[in-house]
Amino acid sequence: MVRLEPRRQHSQSMVYLSPVLAILMTLVVGGIIFAFMGKNPLDALYTFFILPINNSYGLSELFVKATPLVIIAVGLAMGFRANVWNIGAEGQLTMGAIFGGGLALYFYDSESVFLLPAMFVLGALGGAFWGAIPALLRTRFNANEILTSLMLTYVATLFLSFLVHGPWRNPEGFNFPESRPFPDAGLLPVIYDGTRVHLGTAVAVLVVIAGWLLLSKSVIGFQLRVVGKAPQAARHVGFRQKRMIWFTLLLSGGLAGLAGLFEVAGPIGQLQPSISPGYGFTAIIVAFLGRLHPVGILFGGLIMALTYLGGELAQITLGLPNAVTGLFQGILLFFLLACDVLTKYRVRFGSIAAKGRTA
Amino acid sequence: MGVATVTSTTGDAGTEAIKGAGPAQLEVRGVTKAFPGCLANDDISFRIEPGEIHALLGENGAGKSTLVKIIYGVLQADQGELIWEGAPVTIQSPHDAREMGIGLVFQHFSLFETMTVLENIALAMNDVRDMDALRKQVEEVEKTYGLPLDPDRHVYTLSVGERQRIEIVRCLLQNPKLLILDEPTSVLTPQEVEKLFETLRRLADEGCAILYISHKLHEVKALCQKATVLRGGKVVGGCDPREETAKSMAEMMIGQKLTAPDRGESRTFGDVRLDVSNLSLLSDEQFGTHLKDINLEVRGGEIMGVAGVAGNGQNELFRALAGETEQEAAPDTIKIDGKSVAHFGPRRRRRLGATFVPEERNGHGAVPDMSLSENGFLTAFRRMALSAKGLIREMPTKSFADNIIKTFDVRTTGTGAEAGSLSGGNLQKFIVGREILQDPGVLVISQPTWGVDAGAASAIHQALLDLAAKGTAVLVISQDLDEIFAICDSVVVMAEGKMSKPRPMADVSIEEIGLLMGGLHDLEGDVTPANNLEVEGGRVGQA
């Protein structure tokens, strides 16, 4: 019989080492998979993880991809800390893009400098609105937010699809299911010429700093942590769980909405049926890879962004299917969770009596 | 005290053993058991004769439970052996232990609430084919040993004492030769304790050996013929409890002199600071106890004790006073310094000067994997102004925690230590200190010294007395009557969610409290208090 036994003391350094370990094991297993697919593992890994970023343009693309991941993951981490499991960031991202992007389409010939800030606000509001629905269902009817937020993702995606196929389709777009391109006043300025690195990347850095301040220096961040770690203690001192549910779902929804807006007002420049290669879901992995800590999330976001770039390149140069990206992300999450389990527990073989003897 | 007595008593035990006629029922020889980071049992030896009631004494963490688990086959010793009726044995599992004739009554019951008594008994038997035969057996055991119990009642309707009877009947059905009871009386009223003792004495007369684990010394003195005292995993002595005083045994247990708490001169009380009137509240929990028409007044400078057997509404009362309940109490039922707080949450009550210490330390009173600094902040950030503009003020927070650690002698590596890394006693000192240093007008504290070593317990008692002397109203909810008698000025008793009228400590006897704990205060109106014990006693006899 195999059992897991809680460790009396878990090493603090292992908490931070486990992501590193997980990444290494992902590379090993990834190499083995490449070998089975008939590719030279070292070449493939090189193509996947080094080639995409060995020039300055590639590096800039890394930041472009990491931007939404980091922004979303910081928000999600706040919720995860308080045991609020928002799985629907992808939907909130989509609603943010619809709300903010809708404004740009309404003022499609505007040149106002206020358009972009207004889009920021609306994007965040759209995401927060989509996060508010699971919050309401959870606090009112005790409906599990994992399910409701996830299901709302599909509603949001289909709603976007309806809009760009129907009412918001570009009248001059040859019937392609796409909106008009946003006006220049509704596009994020590029902050480094010759790349696609936009204002959103700078915002992502600010979000990380603000998230860190909120979590470790503020009273509300303290409340979040107490609610997550010891719900009964939170009740004892009057930190209300419902308030935390609302706060974290609105915050993570709002940040996801902002990230969605940055995508459509940045690299994409219009609304189209697909605006995200699953950033909202990948951000969940980023949040855990970063130990639910904003600074860790910054690194986690860069690593996960690399899997997107590597996947694209592997598709082009090695002819591997794009699913390899998802595969790598999945393997990484698997090893990460496994490392975490083994940090907290030790594996015991044999019966209880045997354990008594070995202890 | 100590060394001389210890050696002489072990000497006695030794000679007695040689004198003993046949082989011992059980002899423990040199049992050693180590866990990562602690030596739970260190070379433990003692013997129990058939028909002997043998006490195993020791504080929390002395190694009693580990030893019991080894005897019952739950754990295996690293070294040493067990001799059963003269022959060495290995006990691989509780199943083996039961086959040999060892019965164990656990401290915490393992019963299914929604099943009947008989079904619960059947579940614990190794093989049951005929329920009717089992019912007959059960009824016979109940009659022989005076353990009244209706086999068809559902467990959730039973009192804790009755639940314990199920466990005992379970053991007796297997005709044990050695019965182990682990802290059996912590949940019983004094009268129930006396009944249990009668049963145990009868069993011993029939030749059953009994290993009685407790830290309640009065009981050990009343019941046991021999005692083995453990401290820090070692046998530090043996004695005949009948020839010792409770104090001498306590000092043997903790290895140092005991000092009684200093109550100061007779105290004067101020205005009513905590006022509960006609408080009725449904429990948030499925099998919880509803509060029924609770009335009490605690004046400044007064320490009032709430006695009662666990599960009679004390937890619900605590939660109602702390503002943790989901339902709101009716308006004006709870007042702090004259201000109605029934509709307030915990934070507003604390702002009015009330502080609270719950029974459970880890996860209720403190967050185990947060630092002491953060745990200090947890309840004190408003009153001690540890936050400003929504941000945590690092320096004051740290120095507040530091202050608690210094003032209350909390043994720890510093303010950065996780609360969960502290021993029970030290964490309790920290939590109590945290609330006391907030200079509360009202302090409600539940089981202040539960699972706390004697040194820490006496420090906590002294701190509560000092706090009251400064004019705070203190409400102590405790199952430990000794504690209530040691520090309280007045006492109320809870039974089945109802509360007796407050009595000054000086006018009340332990027997009387025992009767109230059994739920007799419905009759209180008929009986003039204090001098009519005989009458109440008579009623119990008839009931």
mmCIF file with all atom_site columns, N, CA, C and O in Angstrom, chain B residues 64 89 134-135 143 169 188 211 284 295 308 412 448 464 477 486 499 510 521:
data_model
loop_
_atom_site.group_PDB
_atom_site.id
_atom_site.type_symbol
_atom_site.label_atom_id
_atom_site.label_alt_id
_atom_site.label_comp_id
_atom_site.label_asym_id
_atom_site.label_entity_id
_atom_site.label_seq_id
_atom_site.pdbx_PDB_ins_code
_atom_site.Cartn_x
_atom_site.Cartn_y
_atom_site.Cartn_z
_atom_site.occupancy
_atom_site.B_iso_or_equiv
_atom_site.pdbx_formal_charge
_atom_site.auth_seq_id
_atom_site.auth_comp_id
_atom_site.auth_asym_id
_atom_site.auth_atom_id
_atom_site.pdbx_PDB_model_num
ATOM 1  N N  . LYS B 1 64  ? 1.801   9.436   27.320 1.00 0.00 ? 64  LYS B N  1
ATOM 2  C CA . LYS B 1 64  ? 0.770   8.471   27.709 1.00 0.00 ? 64  LYS B CA 1
ATOM 3  C C  . LYS B 1 64  ? 0.086   7.872   26.491 1.00 0.00 ? 64  LYS B C  1
ATOM 4  O O  . LYS B 1 64  ? -0.072  6.658   26.381 1.00 0.00 ? 64  LYS B O  1
ATOM 5  N N  . VAL B 1 89  ? 4.778   -11.033 23.979 1.00 0.00 ? 89  VAL B N  1
ATOM 6  C CA . VAL B 1 89  ? 3.865   -11.016 22.825 1.00 0.00 ? 89  VAL B CA 1
ATOM 7  C C  . VAL B 1 89  ? 4.237   -9.869  21.898 1.00 0.00 ? 89  VAL B C  1
ATOM 8  O O  . VAL B 1 89  ? 4.842   -8.885  22.321 1.00 0.00 ? 89  VAL B O  1
ATOM 9  N N  . LEU B 1 134 ? -27.133 -10.475 19.896 1.00 0.00 ? 134 LEU B N  1
ATOM 10 C CA . LEU B 1 134 ? -26.281 -9.367  20.331 1.00 0.00 ? 134 LEU B CA 1
ATOM 11 C C  . LEU B 1 134 ? -27.055 -8.464  21.292 1.00 0.00 ? 134 LEU B C  1
ATOM 12 O O  . LEU B 1 134 ? -26.546 -8.049  22.322 1.00 0.00 ? 134 LEU B O  1
ATOM 13 N N  . ARG B 1 135 ? -28.325 -8.220  20.927 1.00 0.00 ? 135 ARG B N  1
ATOM 14 C CA . ARG B 1 135 ? -29.148 -7.370  21.787 1.00 0.00 ? 135 ARG B CA 1
ATOM 15 C C  . ARG B 1 135 ? -29.233 -7.974  23.195 1.00 0.00 ? 135 ARG B C  1
ATOM 16 O O  . ARG B 1 135 ? -29.086 -7.272  24.189 1.00 0.00 ? 135 ARG B O  1
ATOM 17 N N  . LYS B 1 143 ? -27.052 -4.761  32.418 1.00 0.00 ? 143 LYS B N  1
ATOM 18 C CA . LYS B 1 143 ? -27.630 -5.052  33.731 1.00 0.00 ? 143 LYS B CA 1
ATOM 19 C C  . LYS B 1 143 ? -26.525 -5.370  34.738 1.00 0.00 ? 143 LYS B C  1
ATOM 20 O O  . LYS B 1 143 ? -26.505 -4.850  35.840 1.00 0.00 ? 143 LYS B O  1
ATOM 21 N N  . VAL B 1 169 ? -19.546 -0.561  26.883 1.00 0.00 ? 169 VAL B N  1
ATOM 22 C CA . VAL B 1 169 ? -20.268 -1.808  26.622 1.00 0.00 ? 169 VAL B CA 1
ATOM 23 C C  . VAL B 1 169 ? -19.605 -2.582  25.487 1.00 0.00 ? 169 VAL B C  1
ATOM 24 O O  . VAL B 1 169 ? -19.413 -3.792  25.547 1.00 0.00 ? 169 VAL B O  1
ATOM 25 N N  . LEU B 1 188 ? -17.573 14.066  31.559 1.00 0.00 ? 188 LEU B N  1
ATOM 26 C CA . LEU B 1 188 ? -18.652 13.597  32.442 1.00 0.00 ? 188 LEU B CA 1
ATOM 27 C C  . LEU B 1 188 ? -18.924 14.576  33.584 1.00 0.00 ? 188 LEU B C  1
ATOM 28 O O  . LEU B 1 188 ? -18.050 15.330  33.996 1.00 0.00 ? 188 LEU B O  1
ATOM 29 N N  . LEU B 1 211 ? -6.242  -0.082  33.182 1.00 0.00 ? 211 LEU B N  1
ATOM 30 C CA . LEU B 1 211 ? -5.229  0.960   33.062 1.00 0.00 ? 211 LEU B CA 1
ATOM 31 C C  . LEU B 1 211 ? -5.976  2.269   32.855 1.00 0.00 ? 211 LEU B C  1
ATOM 32 O O  . LEU B 1 211 ? -6.696  2.452   31.871 1.00 0.00 ? 211 LEU B O  1
ATOM 33 N N  . ASP B 1 284 ? -25.843 27.053  14.424 1.00 0.00 ? 284 ASP B N  1
ATOM 34 C CA . ASP B 1 284 ? -25.527 26.998  13.002 1.00 0.00 ? 284 ASP B CA 1
ATOM 35 C C  . ASP B 1 284 ? -25.252 25.574  12.550 1.00 0.00 ? 284 ASP B C  1
ATOM 36 O O  . ASP B 1 284 ? -25.218 25.280  11.362 1.00 0.00 ? 284 ASP B O  1
ATOM 37 N N  . ASN B 1 295 ? -29.344 34.144  30.350 1.00 0.00 ? 295 ASN B N  1
ATOM 38 C CA . ASN B 1 295 ? -29.234 35.397  31.091 1.00 0.00 ? 295 ASN B CA 1
ATOM 39 C C  . ASN B 1 295 ? -27.967 35.380  31.914 1.00 0.00 ? 295 ASN B C  1
ATOM 40 O O  . ASN B 1 295 ? -27.725 34.424  32.647 1.00 0.00 ? 295 ASN B O  1
ATOM 41 N N  . GLY B 1 308 ? -19.973 23.262  32.691 1.00 0.00 ? 308 GLY B N  1
ATOM 42 C CA . GLY B 1 308 ? -20.875 22.431  31.916 1.00 0.00 ? 308 GLY B CA 1
ATOM 43 C C  . GLY B 1 308 ? -20.105 21.356  31.178 1.00 0.00 ? 308 GLY B C  1
ATOM 44 O O  . GLY B 1 308 ? -18.918 21.510  30.912 1.00 0.00 ? 308 GLY B O  1
ATOM 45 N N  . THR B 1 412 ? 9.663   31.190  22.059 1.00 0.00 ? 412 THR B N  1
ATOM 46 C CA . THR B 1 412 ? 9.645   31.099  20.603 1.00 0.00 ? 412 THR B CA 1
ATOM 47 C C  . THR B 1 412 ? 10.926  31.705  20.057 1.00 0.00 ? 412 THR B C  1
ATOM 48 O O  . THR B 1 412 ? 11.675  32.346  20.787 1.00 0.00 ? 412 THR B O  1
ATOM 49 N N  . PRO B 1 448 ? -9.587  28.163  28.789 1.00 0.00 ? 448 PRO B N  1
ATOM 50 C CA . PRO B 1 448 ? -8.315  28.896  28.770 1.00 0.00 ? 448 PRO B CA 1
ATOM 51 C C  . PRO B 1 448 ? -7.081  28.016  28.857 1.00 0.00 ? 448 PRO B C  1
ATOM 52 O O  . PRO B 1 448 ? -6.031  28.390  28.325 1.00 0.00 ? 448 PRO B O  1
ATOM 53 N N  . LEU B 1 464 ? -5.377  36.255  34.071 1.00 0.00 ? 464 LEU B N  1
ATOM 54 C CA . LEU B 1 464 ? -6.816  36.553  34.094 1.00 0.00 ? 464 LEU B CA 1
ATOM 55 C C  . LEU B 1 464 ? -7.187  37.252  35.397 1.00 0.00 ? 464 LEU B C  1
ATOM 56 O O  . LEU B 1 464 ? -7.967  38.210  35.407 1.00 0.00 ? 464 LEU B O  1
ATOM 57 N N  . ILE B 1 477 ? -15.349 30.275  30.013 1.00 0.00 ? 477 ILE B N  1
ATOM 58 C CA . ILE B 1 477 ? -16.120 29.068  29.696 1.00 0.00 ? 477 ILE B CA 1
ATOM 59 C C  . ILE B 1 477 ? -15.172 27.890  29.852 1.00 0.00 ? 477 ILE B C  1
ATOM 60 O O  . ILE B 1 477 ? -14.146 27.831  29.177 1.00 0.00 ? 477 ILE B O  1
ATOM 61 N N  . ALA B 1 486 ? -10.736 27.596  41.057 1.00 0.00 ? 486 ALA B N  1
ATOM 62 C CA . ALA B 1 486 ? -9.487  28.288  41.372 1.00 0.00 ? 486 ALA B CA 1
ATOM 63 C C  . ALA B 1 486 ? -9.554  29.788  41.092 1.00 0.00 ? 486 ALA B C  1
ATOM 64 O O  . ALA B 1 486 ? -8.992  30.581  41.831 1.00 0.00 ? 486 ALA B O  1
ATOM 65 N N  . MET B 1 499 ? -29.144 27.908  30.850 1.00 0.00 ? 499 MET B N  1
ATOM 66 C CA . MET B 1 499 ? -28.147 28.336  31.811 1.00 0.00 ? 499 MET B CA 1
ATOM 67 C C  . MET B 1 499 ? -28.766 28.515  33.180 1.00 0.00 ? 499 MET B C  1
ATOM 68 O O  . MET B 1 499 ? -29.869 29.040  33.324 1.00 0.00 ? 499 MET B O  1
ATOM 69 N N  . ILE B 1 510 ? -19.218 21.623  44.821 1.00 0.00 ? 510 ILE B N  1
ATOM 70 C CA . ILE B 1 510 ? -18.932 20.919  43.573 1.00 0.00 ? 510 ILE B CA 1
ATOM 71 C C  . ILE B 1 510 ? -20.066 19.951  43.233 1.00 0.00 ? 510 ILE B C  1
ATOM 72 O O  . ILE B 1 510 ? -20.405 19.757  42.068 1.00 0.00 ? 510 ILE B O  1
ATOM 73 N N  . HIS B 1 521 ? -31.562 21.999  36.341 1.00 0.00 ? 521 HIS B N  1
ATOM 74 C CA . HIS B 1 521 ? -31.957 23.307  36.834 1.00 0.00 ? 521 HIS B CA 1
ATOM 75 C C  . HIS B 1 521 ? -33.367 23.714  36.444 1.00 0.00 ? 521 HIS B C  1
ATOM 76 O O  . HIS B 1 521 ? -33.835 24.759  36.834 1.00 0.00 ? 521 HIS B O  1
#
